[in-house]
Coordinates of C-alpha atoms in Angstrom, one line a residue:
Chain A
X376 CA 240.7 -185.4 67.1
X377 CA 236.7 -185.1 68.1
X378 CA 237.7 -183.4 70.6
X379 CA 240.7 -180.4 69.3
X380 CA 237.9 -179.7 66.4
X381 CA 235.5 -178.9 69.3
X382 CA 237.9 -177.2 71.1
X383 CA 238.6 -175.3 67.8
X384 CA 235.2 -174.1 67.2
X385 CA 234.4 -173.2 70.8
X386 CA 237.8 -171.4 70.6
X387 CA 236.5 -169.3 66.5
X388 CA 233.1 -169.0 68.8
X389 CA 235.0 -166.9 71.4
X390 CA 236.0 -164.3 69.4
X391 CA 234.1 -163.7 67.0
X392 CA 231.3 -162.8 70.4
X393 CA 234.3 -161.1 71.3
X394 CA 234.7 -158.4 68.5
X395 CA 230.9 -159.3 68.3
X396 CA 231.2 -157.4 72.4
X397 CA 233.7 -155.5 71.9
X398 CA 231.9 -153.5 68.5
X399 CA 229.0 -153.6 70.0
X400 CA 229.9 -151.4 72.9
X401 CA 230.2 -148.5 71.2
X402 CA 227.0 -148.6 69.7
X403 CA 226.0 -148.3 73.0
X404 CA 227.2 -144.6 73.7
X405 CA 224.7 -142.3 74.7
X406 CA 224.3 -139.3 72.4
X407 CA 226.4 -139.3 69.0
X408 CA 230.3 -141.0 69.0
X409 CA 231.7 -138.2 66.6
X410 CA 230.3 -135.5 68.8
X411 CA 232.0 -137.1 71.9
X412 CA 235.5 -137.9 70.6
X413 CA 235.6 -134.7 68.5
X414 CA 234.5 -132.7 71.9
X415 CA 232.2 -129.9 72.2
X416 CA 233.7 -126.7 69.3
X417 CA 234.0 -129.3 66.7
X418 CA 232.5 -127.7 63.7
X419 CA 230.6 -129.9 61.1
X420 CA 233.0 -130.3 58.2
X421 CA 235.2 -131.7 60.4
X422 CA 232.6 -134.1 61.6
X423 CA 231.3 -134.5 58.6
X424 CA 235.2 -136.5 57.6
X425 CA 235.7 -138.2 60.5
X426 CA 232.5 -139.6 59.9
X427 CA 233.2 -141.2 56.3
X428 CA 236.5 -142.1 57.4
X429 CA 235.3 -144.5 60.5
X430 CA 232.9 -145.3 57.9
X431 CA 230.0 -144.2 60.3
X432 CA 227.4 -143.5 57.3
X433 CA 227.2 -146.9 56.0
X434 CA 225.3 -149.6 58.3
X435 CA 226.2 -151.4 61.0
X436 CA 226.7 -155.0 59.2
X437 CA 228.8 -153.6 57.0
X438 CA 230.6 -151.5 59.7
X439 CA 230.7 -154.3 61.5
X440 CA 232.3 -156.5 59.0
X441 CA 234.7 -153.8 58.2
X442 CA 235.9 -153.4 61.0
X443 CA 236.3 -157.3 61.8
X444 CA 238.2 -157.2 58.2
X445 CA 240.7 -154.7 59.3
X446 CA 241.0 -156.2 62.5
X447 CA 242.8 -159.8 61.4
X448 CA 244.9 -158.3 58.2
X449 CA 245.5 -155.7 61.0
X450 CA 244.9 -152.3 59.6
X451 CA 242.1 -151.2 62.1
X452 CA 242.3 -147.3 60.9
X453 CA 244.0 -144.5 61.9
X454 CA 243.6 -143.4 65.7
X455 CA 241.5 -140.3 66.7
X456 CA 243.9 -138.9 69.0
X457 CA 247.2 -138.7 66.9
X458 CA 246.7 -139.3 63.6
X459 CA 248.8 -142.9 63.6
X460 CA 247.6 -146.5 62.0
X461 CA 246.2 -148.1 65.5
X462 CA 248.5 -151.3 64.7
X463 CA 251.5 -148.5 64.2
X464 CA 250.8 -147.1 67.7
X465 CA 250.3 -150.6 69.0
X466 CA 253.5 -152.4 67.4
X467 CA 255.6 -149.2 69.2
X468 CA 254.1 -150.7 71.7
X469 CA 254.4 -154.3 71.8
X470 CA 258.0 -155.2 73.1
X471 CA 257.8 -152.7 77.0
X472 CA 254.2 -154.7 77.5
X473 CA 255.6 -158.0 75.8
X474 CA 259.1 -158.2 78.4
X475 CA 257.2 -157.3 80.9
X476 CA 254.0 -159.9 81.2
X477 CA 256.7 -162.5 79.8
X478 CA 259.0 -161.7 82.7
X479 CA 255.8 -161.7 85.3
X480 CA 255.2 -165.2 84.4
X481 CA 258.4 -166.5 84.5
X482 CA 258.9 -165.0 87.8
X483 CA 255.9 -166.4 88.6
X484 CA 256.9 -170.1 87.9
X485 CA 260.6 -169.3 89.1
X486 CA 259.2 -168.7 92.9
X487 CA 256.0 -170.1 93.5
X488 CA 256.8 -173.4 91.8
X489 CA 259.6 -174.3 93.6
X490 CA 257.7 -172.7 97.6
X491 CA 254.6 -175.5 96.5
X492 CA 256.7 -178.1 96.3
X493 CA 258.6 -177.5 99.8
X494 CA 255.5 -176.0 101.4
X495 CA 253.6 -179.1 100.5
X496 CA 256.0 -181.8 101.9
X497 CA 255.7 -179.6 104.8
X498 CA 251.9 -180.2 105.0
X499 CA 250.4 -178.6 107.8
X500 CA 253.5 -177.8 109.4
X501 CA 253.8 -174.4 111.0
X502 CA 255.5 -173.2 107.9
X503 CA 252.7 -174.6 106.0
X504 CA 249.9 -172.4 108.0
X505 CA 252.5 -169.9 107.9
X506 CA 252.7 -169.1 103.9
X507 CA 249.0 -169.6 103.6
X508 CA 248.0 -166.9 105.3
X509 CA 250.9 -165.4 103.7
X510 CA 249.4 -165.7 100.3
X511 CA 245.7 -164.4 101.8
X512 CA 247.4 -161.2 101.6
X513 CA 249.6 -161.8 99.0
X514 CA 245.9 -161.7 96.6
X515 CA 244.3 -158.9 99.4
X516 CA 247.2 -156.4 98.1
X517 CA 246.0 -153.9 95.5
X518 CA 248.9 -154.1 92.3
X519 CA 249.5 -150.3 92.3
X520 CA 249.9 -150.2 95.7
X521 CA 252.7 -152.8 96.3
X522 CA 254.2 -151.2 93.2
X523 CA 254.8 -147.9 94.8
X524 CA 256.0 -149.7 97.7
X525 CA 258.4 -151.7 95.9
X526 CA 259.4 -148.5 94.2
X527 CA 260.2 -146.1 98.1
X528 CA 261.8 -149.7 99.8
X529 CA 263.8 -150.7 97.1
X530 CA 264.0 -148.5 93.6
X531 CA 264.7 -145.9 95.5
X532 CA 267.1 -148.2 97.7
X533 CA 269.5 -149.9 94.9
X534 CA 270.1 -147.5 91.4
X535 CA 270.4 -150.9 89.6
X536 CA 266.9 -150.2 89.5
X537 CA 264.9 -146.9 87.0
X538 CA 262.1 -146.7 88.7
X539 CA 260.2 -144.7 86.7
X540 CA 260.4 -145.4 82.4
X541 CA 261.7 -147.3 80.3
X542 CA 264.9 -148.2 78.4
X543 CA 264.4 -150.3 75.7
X544 CA 266.5 -154.2 75.7
X545 CA 268.8 -152.1 72.2
X546 CA 269.7 -149.5 73.8
X547 CA 271.1 -151.4 78.0
X548 CA 270.7 -155.0 78.4
X549 CA 270.9 -154.2 82.2
X550 CA 268.6 -151.0 82.1
X551 CA 265.8 -152.6 80.5
X552 CA 265.7 -154.9 83.8
X553 CA 266.4 -151.8 86.2
X554 CA 263.8 -150.5 84.7
X555 CA 261.2 -153.8 84.7
X556 CA 262.4 -155.9 87.2
X557 CA 260.4 -153.5 89.7
X558 CA 257.1 -153.5 88.0
X559 CA 257.5 -157.0 86.7
X560 CA 258.1 -158.8 90.9
X561 CA 254.4 -156.5 91.8
X562 CA 253.1 -158.2 89.0
X563 CA 254.6 -161.8 90.0
X564 CA 253.2 -161.0 93.7
X565 CA 249.8 -161.6 94.0
X566 CA 249.9 -164.5 91.5
X567 CA 252.5 -166.6 93.1
X568 CA 250.2 -166.3 95.9
X569 CA 247.2 -168.4 93.4
X570 CA 249.6 -170.6 92.0
X571 CA 251.9 -171.4 95.1
X572 CA 247.9 -171.8 97.1
X573 CA 246.9 -174.6 94.2
X574 CA 250.5 -176.7 93.3
X575 CA 250.5 -176.8 96.9
X576 CA 247.4 -178.9 97.1
X577 CA 247.8 -180.2 93.8
X578 CA 250.6 -181.6 94.5
X579 CA 249.1 -183.0 98.6
X580 CA 247.3 -184.2 97.1
X581 CA 248.8 -186.3 94.6
X582 CA 250.8 -187.8 97.4
X583 CA 247.8 -189.4 99.0
X584 CA 247.1 -190.9 96.1
X585 CA 247.8 -195.0 95.2
X586 CA 250.8 -194.7 92.6
X587 CA 252.7 -192.9 95.5
X588 CA 252.4 -195.6 98.6
X589 CA 253.6 -198.1 96.2
X590 CA 256.4 -196.5 94.5
X591 CA 256.9 -195.1 99.1
X592 CA 256.9 -199.2 99.8
X593 CA 259.8 -199.8 97.1
X594 CA 261.8 -197.7 99.5
X595 CA 262.7 -195.3 97.0
X596 CA 264.3 -192.0 98.8
X597 CA 261.3 -189.0 99.1
X598 CA 262.9 -186.7 96.9
X599 CA 262.9 -189.0 94.3
X600 CA 258.9 -189.2 94.3
X601 CA 258.3 -186.0 94.3
X602 CA 260.9 -185.4 91.0
X603 CA 260.8 -188.2 89.7
X604 CA 256.4 -189.2 90.1
X605 CA 254.5 -186.4 91.7
X606 CA 255.2 -183.7 89.7
X607 CA 255.0 -184.7 86.6
X608 CA 251.2 -186.1 87.4
X609 CA 250.9 -182.9 89.3
X610 CA 252.0 -180.5 86.4
X611 CA 248.6 -181.5 84.4
X612 CA 246.5 -179.6 86.5
X613 CA 249.0 -177.0 87.3
X614 CA 248.9 -175.6 83.6
X615 CA 245.8 -175.4 83.5
X616 CA 246.5 -172.2 86.5
X617 CA 248.8 -170.9 83.7
X618 CA 246.8 -169.8 81.5
X619 CA 244.4 -167.6 84.4
X620 CA 247.7 -166.5 86.0
X621 CA 248.6 -165.3 82.3
X622 CA 245.4 -163.3 81.6
X623 CA 245.7 -162.3 85.0
X624 CA 249.4 -160.7 84.2
X625 CA 248.2 -159.2 80.9
X626 CA 245.7 -157.5 83.3
X627 CA 248.3 -156.8 85.8
X628 CA 250.5 -154.7 83.8
X629 CA 247.3 -151.5 82.6
X630 CA 247.5 -150.6 86.0
X631 CA 252.0 -151.5 87.0
X632 CA 252.7 -149.7 83.8
X633 CA 251.7 -146.7 84.7
X634 CA 252.6 -147.4 88.1
X635 CA 255.9 -147.0 86.7
X636 CA 255.9 -144.4 84.2
X637 CA 256.7 -147.3 81.3
X638 CA 255.0 -146.7 77.9
X639 CA 253.8 -149.9 77.0
X640 CA 249.6 -151.0 76.6
X641 CA 248.5 -149.5 78.7
X642 CA 249.3 -146.1 79.5
X643 CA 248.0 -146.2 75.8
X644 CA 244.4 -147.7 76.0
X645 CA 244.7 -145.1 79.4
X646 CA 245.1 -142.3 77.0
X647 CA 243.0 -143.8 75.3
X648 CA 240.7 -143.7 77.2
X649 CA 240.9 -140.5 78.1
X650 CA 240.6 -138.7 75.2
X651 CA 237.5 -140.8 73.7
X652 CA 239.5 -142.3 71.0
X653 CA 237.8 -144.9 70.4
X654 CA 238.9 -146.9 67.7
X655 CA 241.7 -146.9 69.3
X656 CA 240.5 -149.1 72.3
X657 CA 238.9 -150.9 70.6
X658 CA 241.5 -152.1 68.8
X659 CA 244.1 -152.5 72.1
X660 CA 240.8 -154.3 74.1
X661 CA 241.1 -156.5 71.0
X662 CA 244.5 -157.9 70.0
X663 CA 245.3 -158.2 74.5
X664 CA 242.0 -160.3 74.5
X665 CA 242.8 -162.3 71.4
X666 CA 246.6 -162.9 72.5
X667 CA 244.3 -163.9 76.3
X668 CA 242.2 -166.0 74.4
X669 CA 244.4 -168.3 71.8
X670 CA 247.1 -168.4 75.1
X671 CA 244.8 -170.3 76.5
X672 CA 243.3 -172.5 74.1
X673 CA 247.2 -173.8 73.3
X674 CA 247.0 -174.7 77.3
X675 CA 243.7 -176.4 76.7
X676 CA 244.9 -178.4 73.8
X677 CA 248.8 -179.2 75.6
X678 CA 246.7 -180.6 78.3
X679 CA 244.8 -182.7 76.6
X680 CA 247.9 -184.0 75.0
X681 CA 249.3 -184.7 78.5
X682 CA 246.4 -186.1 79.7
X683 CA 244.3 -187.9 77.8
X684 CA 241.9 -188.5 79.7
X685 CA 240.6 -185.6 79.3
X686 CA 240.4 -185.5 75.7
X687 CA 238.1 -189.3 75.8
X688 CA 236.3 -188.8 79.2
Chain B
X1144 CA 221.2 -172.4 110.8
X1145 CA 222.1 -175.8 111.8
X1146 CA 225.0 -175.8 112.1
X1147 CA 226.0 -171.9 113.9
X1148 CA 228.7 -174.0 115.7
X1149 CA 231.0 -174.5 112.7
X1150 CA 230.4 -170.5 112.3
X1151 CA 231.6 -169.8 115.9
X1152 CA 234.6 -172.2 115.9
X1153 CA 236.0 -171.1 112.4
X1154 CA 238.9 -169.0 112.6
X1155 CA 238.8 -167.1 109.7
X1156 CA 234.8 -166.7 110.2
X1157 CA 235.5 -164.7 113.6
X1158 CA 238.9 -162.6 111.8
X1159 CA 237.2 -161.0 108.3
X1160 CA 233.6 -161.0 109.8
X1161 CA 235.7 -158.0 113.0
X1162 CA 237.5 -157.2 109.8
X1163 CA 234.1 -155.9 108.1
X1164 CA 232.0 -155.6 111.0
X1165 CA 234.8 -152.7 112.2
X1166 CA 234.5 -151.6 108.5
X1167 CA 231.1 -151.0 108.1
X1168 CA 230.8 -149.0 111.7
X1169 CA 233.8 -146.6 110.5
X1170 CA 230.9 -146.8 107.5
X1171 CA 227.7 -145.3 109.8
X1172 CA 229.2 -143.4 111.8
X1173 CA 231.5 -141.2 109.2
X1174 CA 228.2 -140.0 107.8
X1175 CA 227.6 -138.9 111.1
X1176 CA 231.0 -138.1 112.0
X1177 CA 234.9 -136.8 111.6
X1178 CA 237.7 -136.2 113.2
X1179 CA 237.5 -133.0 110.8
X1180 CA 235.8 -131.8 108.3
X1181 CA 236.7 -133.9 105.0
X1182 CA 237.8 -131.2 102.1
X1183 CA 238.4 -128.6 104.7
X1184 CA 242.2 -127.0 103.4
X1185 CA 245.0 -126.1 105.9
X1186 CA 247.6 -125.3 103.4
X1187 CA 249.8 -124.0 106.5
X1188 CA 249.5 -127.9 107.7
X1189 CA 250.3 -130.3 104.9
X1190 CA 251.6 -132.9 104.5
X1191 CA 251.9 -133.0 108.1
X1192 CA 253.0 -136.6 109.2
X1193 CA 250.3 -138.4 111.7
X1194 CA 250.2 -137.5 115.1
X1195 CA 247.9 -136.3 118.4
X1196 CA 245.4 -134.0 115.9
X1197 CA 246.2 -136.1 112.5
X1198 CA 245.6 -140.1 113.8
X1199 CA 247.1 -140.9 110.2
X1200 CA 248.9 -137.5 108.9
X1201 CA 247.4 -134.8 106.2
X1202 CA 247.7 -135.3 102.2
X1203 CA 249.1 -132.1 100.3
X1204 CA 245.9 -130.1 100.8
X1205 CA 246.6 -129.9 104.8
X1206 CA 243.3 -132.4 105.1
X1207 CA 242.7 -134.6 107.6
X1208 CA 244.4 -138.2 105.5
X1209 CA 241.8 -140.5 109.1
X1210 CA 238.9 -138.8 108.1
X1211 CA 239.3 -139.3 104.6
X1212 CA 239.8 -143.2 105.3
X1213 CA 236.7 -142.6 107.5
X1214 CA 234.6 -141.4 105.1
X1215 CA 236.2 -142.9 102.2
X1216 CA 234.4 -146.6 103.5
X1217 CA 231.3 -145.5 101.9
X1218 CA 232.2 -145.2 98.7
X1219 CA 233.6 -149.1 98.9
X1220 CA 230.3 -149.9 100.7
X1221 CA 228.6 -148.5 97.0
X1222 CA 230.6 -149.4 95.0
X1223 CA 230.5 -153.3 96.1
X1224 CA 227.0 -152.9 96.7
X1225 CA 225.4 -152.1 93.9
X1226 CA 228.0 -153.7 91.4
X1227 CA 227.1 -157.0 94.0
X1228 CA 223.5 -156.7 93.4
X1229 CA 223.5 -156.1 89.8
X1230 CA 225.7 -158.7 89.7
X1231 CA 223.7 -161.6 91.6
X1232 CA 220.5 -160.3 90.1
X1233 CA 221.8 -160.5 86.4
X1234 CA 223.7 -163.4 87.4
X1235 CA 221.3 -165.8 89.0
X1236 CA 218.6 -165.4 86.7
X1237 CA 220.6 -166.1 83.6
X1238 CA 222.2 -168.5 85.1
X1239 CA 220.3 -170.3 87.2
X1240 CA 217.9 -170.0 82.9
X1241 CA 220.9 -171.7 81.6
X1242 CA 221.2 -174.0 84.3
X1243 CA 217.4 -175.3 85.1
X1244 CA 216.3 -175.0 81.0
X1245 CA 219.3 -176.5 79.0
X1246 CA 219.4 -177.3 75.2
X1247 CA 220.6 -174.7 73.3
X1248 CA 219.2 -172.2 76.1
X1249 CA 221.8 -173.1 78.0
X1250 CA 224.8 -173.4 74.5
X1251 CA 223.8 -169.7 73.6
X1252 CA 223.9 -168.2 77.3
X1253 CA 227.0 -170.4 78.3
X1254 CA 229.0 -169.6 75.0
X1255 CA 228.7 -165.2 75.7
X1256 CA 229.5 -165.8 79.4
X1257 CA 232.9 -167.0 78.1
X1258 CA 233.7 -164.6 74.9
X1259 CA 232.7 -162.0 78.4
X1260 CA 234.7 -163.8 80.8
X1261 CA 238.0 -164.3 78.3
X1262 CA 238.1 -160.6 78.3
X1263 CA 241.5 -160.3 80.6
X1264 CA 241.2 -158.4 84.4
X1265 CA 239.5 -154.9 84.4
X1266 CA 239.8 -154.2 80.4
X1267 CA 236.4 -155.1 80.3
X1268 CA 235.0 -152.1 82.7
X1269 CA 237.0 -149.8 81.1
X1270 CA 235.8 -150.6 77.9
X1271 CA 232.4 -149.7 80.0
X1272 CA 233.8 -146.5 81.6
X1273 CA 235.1 -145.6 78.2
X1274 CA 232.0 -145.4 76.9
X1275 CA 229.6 -144.5 79.7
X1276 CA 231.7 -142.4 81.4
X1277 CA 233.3 -141.9 84.3
X1278 CA 232.3 -141.4 88.6
X1279 CA 231.0 -143.8 91.5
X1280 CA 227.8 -144.8 89.6
X1281 CA 228.6 -144.9 85.6
X1282 CA 231.7 -147.9 88.5
X1283 CA 229.3 -149.1 89.6
X1284 CA 227.6 -150.5 86.9
X1285 CA 231.0 -151.5 84.5
X1286 CA 231.6 -153.2 88.1
X1287 CA 228.2 -154.4 88.0
X1288 CA 228.1 -155.5 84.2
X1289 CA 231.9 -157.2 85.3
X1290 CA 230.8 -159.5 87.6
X1291 CA 227.6 -161.1 85.8
X1292 CA 229.2 -163.4 83.5
X1293 CA 231.0 -164.6 86.8
X1294 CA 227.9 -165.4 89.0
X1295 CA 226.2 -166.8 86.5
X1296 CA 228.3 -169.8 85.6
X1297 CA 228.0 -170.3 89.2
X1298 CA 223.9 -169.7 89.5
X1299 CA 223.9 -172.7 86.4
X1300 CA 226.0 -175.0 87.6
X1301 CA 224.2 -175.0 90.9
X1302 CA 221.3 -175.1 88.9
X1303 CA 221.8 -178.1 86.8
X1304 CA 222.9 -179.7 89.4
X1305 CA 219.7 -179.6 91.2
X1306 CA 217.3 -179.8 88.6
X1307 CA 217.6 -184.3 88.6
X1308 CA 217.4 -183.9 92.3
X1309 CA 213.8 -185.9 93.4
X1310 CA 212.1 -182.7 95.5
X1311 CA 212.3 -181.1 92.0
X1312 CA 210.4 -184.0 90.1
X1313 CA 208.3 -183.8 92.9
X1314 CA 207.8 -180.0 92.2
X1315 CA 207.1 -180.4 88.9
X1316 CA 205.1 -183.5 89.1
X1317 CA 202.7 -181.3 91.1
X1318 CA 202.1 -178.7 88.2
X1319 CA 204.4 -176.1 89.8
X1320 CA 204.9 -172.8 87.0
X1321 CA 208.9 -173.3 86.6
X1322 CA 209.4 -169.4 88.0
X1323 CA 208.0 -170.9 90.7
X1324 CA 210.4 -173.9 91.3
X1325 CA 213.1 -172.0 90.2
X1326 CA 213.5 -169.7 92.4
X1327 CA 211.5 -170.1 95.9
X1328 CA 213.1 -174.0 95.6
X1329 CA 216.0 -174.4 94.4
X1330 CA 217.6 -171.2 95.1
X1331 CA 217.8 -170.7 98.6
X1332 CA 219.1 -174.7 97.6
X1333 CA 221.9 -173.6 95.7
X1334 CA 222.3 -169.9 98.0
X1335 CA 226.1 -171.1 99.9
X1336 CA 227.4 -171.0 97.0
X1337 CA 226.4 -167.6 95.2
X1338 CA 226.8 -166.0 99.0
X1339 CA 230.2 -167.1 98.3
X1340 CA 230.6 -166.1 94.9
X1341 CA 228.8 -162.4 96.0
X1342 CA 231.2 -162.2 98.6
X1343 CA 233.9 -163.0 96.1
X1344 CA 232.7 -160.4 93.1
X1345 CA 232.9 -157.6 96.7
X1346 CA 236.1 -158.0 96.5
X1347 CA 236.7 -158.2 93.9
X1348 CA 235.0 -155.2 92.8
X1349 CA 236.9 -153.0 95.2
X1350 CA 239.9 -154.1 94.1
X1351 CA 238.9 -152.2 90.7
X1352 CA 237.4 -149.8 92.3
X1353 CA 240.0 -149.0 93.7
X1354 CA 242.3 -149.7 90.3
X1355 CA 240.5 -148.6 88.1
X1356 CA 240.3 -144.8 90.3
X1357 CA 244.0 -144.3 91.0
X1358 CA 244.0 -144.4 87.0
X1359 CA 241.7 -141.7 87.2
X1360 CA 239.3 -143.4 84.9
X1361 CA 236.5 -144.9 88.2
X1362 CA 235.6 -142.3 91.0
X1363 CA 236.1 -138.9 90.7
X1364 CA 236.7 -136.0 93.2
X1365 CA 235.0 -135.2 95.6
X1366 CA 233.4 -138.3 96.1
X1367 CA 236.8 -139.8 98.8
X1368 CA 237.9 -143.3 97.3
X1369 CA 240.7 -145.1 98.4
X1370 CA 242.5 -145.8 95.2
X1371 CA 242.6 -141.9 94.4
X1372 CA 244.9 -141.2 97.4
X1373 CA 247.2 -143.8 96.8
X1374 CA 246.9 -142.0 92.8
X1375 CA 247.2 -138.9 94.9
X1376 CA 249.8 -139.8 97.4
X1377 CA 252.1 -140.9 94.6
X1378 CA 253.4 -137.7 93.6
X1379 CA 254.6 -137.6 98.1
X1380 CA 255.9 -141.2 97.9
X1381 CA 259.5 -140.3 99.0
X1382 CA 258.2 -137.0 101.4
X1383 CA 255.4 -138.7 102.9
X1384 CA 255.3 -141.9 102.6
X1385 CA 252.1 -142.5 105.9
X1386 CA 249.5 -140.5 102.7
X1387 CA 250.5 -143.7 100.9
X1388 CA 250.4 -146.4 103.5
X1389 CA 246.8 -145.5 105.1
X1390 CA 244.2 -146.1 101.7
X1391 CA 247.2 -149.0 100.5
X1392 CA 246.5 -151.0 104.4
X1393 CA 242.8 -150.4 103.7
X1394 CA 241.9 -152.1 101.1
X1395 CA 244.3 -154.8 101.8
X1396 CA 242.6 -155.3 104.8
X1397 CA 238.6 -154.7 103.7
X1398 CA 239.6 -157.6 100.2
X1399 CA 241.2 -159.4 103.2
X1400 CA 238.5 -159.1 105.0
X1401 CA 236.2 -160.7 101.9
X1402 CA 238.5 -163.4 101.3
X1403 CA 238.2 -164.4 104.6
X1404 CA 234.7 -165.2 104.8
X1405 CA 233.6 -166.4 101.7
X1406 CA 237.1 -169.0 102.6
X1407 CA 234.6 -169.6 105.4
X1408 CA 231.5 -170.0 104.3
X1409 CA 232.6 -172.8 101.5
X1410 CA 234.7 -174.2 104.3
X1411 CA 231.7 -174.7 106.4
X1412 CA 228.8 -175.9 103.0
X1413 CA 231.4 -177.7 101.6
X1414 CA 233.3 -179.7 103.7
X1415 CA 236.2 -181.8 101.9

């Protein structure tokens, strides 16, 4: 129990620090942020209204207090560029990014686990060497370039894929799949490389442990050894790597959405940065980071439940 | 250099080192010579496929892609070197203090580092770019700040392990100053994990720079950038695919070279 309480406290400390950093970064803007946001031709009255609206005339700790309670209640004020509530803009874009991220994670799991097991059993063969070199390339390729190549070779060849824009799930399920599948594969490939390596190494390590020798000596088939015993034990450390992969996938959506013209968090974030719409930038960064931190926290908890050595050790 | 022979035998190091050497030579040469002027436009010859005149073809303004790739090495090395330097100096200092002194200093530093590392991928860099603005210098600084927490964490664990060792205890008994113990005695002993971290940070910075420039938020024209070239090439994906191949391939190759070298150094110093 003490372990879980410590983890929960650490989660809260991290979230508070993340919010402080997100808030503080926008305090070090050189010059007057209002003038930067409104541009050089803004008139004094407009500047004053916006200053009041954003509460910039108040002391810093009051500004932070107002902002952080806004984060918690989901009321982050209005975007300067869109003149709409920040939370509404974020909610609008959520389905795209969420579908994309979940699809990518699903692809990573579906591909990397069987592949990792398959190659681990053929440890040190030619296939192993080839795949392990390929994963290095997979990690080195910039995701957006990969997206452009997939678009060129698959997107233009098969009419199933729509290569630009998003078709909502409610409109057409195949249409939504067609618009999300290529970007999801794009985001997934570098992560498959990372997770494949990790899974391969974990299973090879497990196969050398005493318990595997014991089971084998009982004359149980190799398939049974792998799926019934080794995989179960290997899954626990593999779980932690998926927390990392989730964070990378979320970050990956930001660039890859731009490649495929998908209206998700990424394009909203890029637009808000280009227009120096700071309340919107802060809001998006904060919510994305909260989700990633909480998912990693949940994975830590699950890890400790599955492997008692973690919380007792 | 006691294990010079192991260096020579490591295949990752040979190939990775060769790749990086090629890019380094390309960068040095690009200061004196490129086949064409990188900014001279030739609309009559726009979007031409690779030929004897233009090895990698031409872009939408008829500029020679090979020359621009060559000059792009300058940006890649500049952004990588500046951001890794920032990351190494501050990361080693912060991580070293946390690991060596421990206690509440360590606790505070580590919590802040955890929080900084909680921002996924290039989000931290994007936030900094939003504040500082775009361009080569700002991008390098933003990516340098992004590199600090990862390097600090590695420096911390190195210093933490070393401070219990006998030579450090002996140095303490001799009455050497803390600074001297930390940077003259411990630092050389934790150098190899830090060098590995630096080469990975270089690769990460390169990919992030390419990403930011692709988004139009990194290096700005007329500074040449491979990521920016990819952004420009996307409009001509079907009509001029070679325009896309070259910058993407060089980014991948150089990042691959960095990964191979970092793997090699890790394998040589930490054989498991």
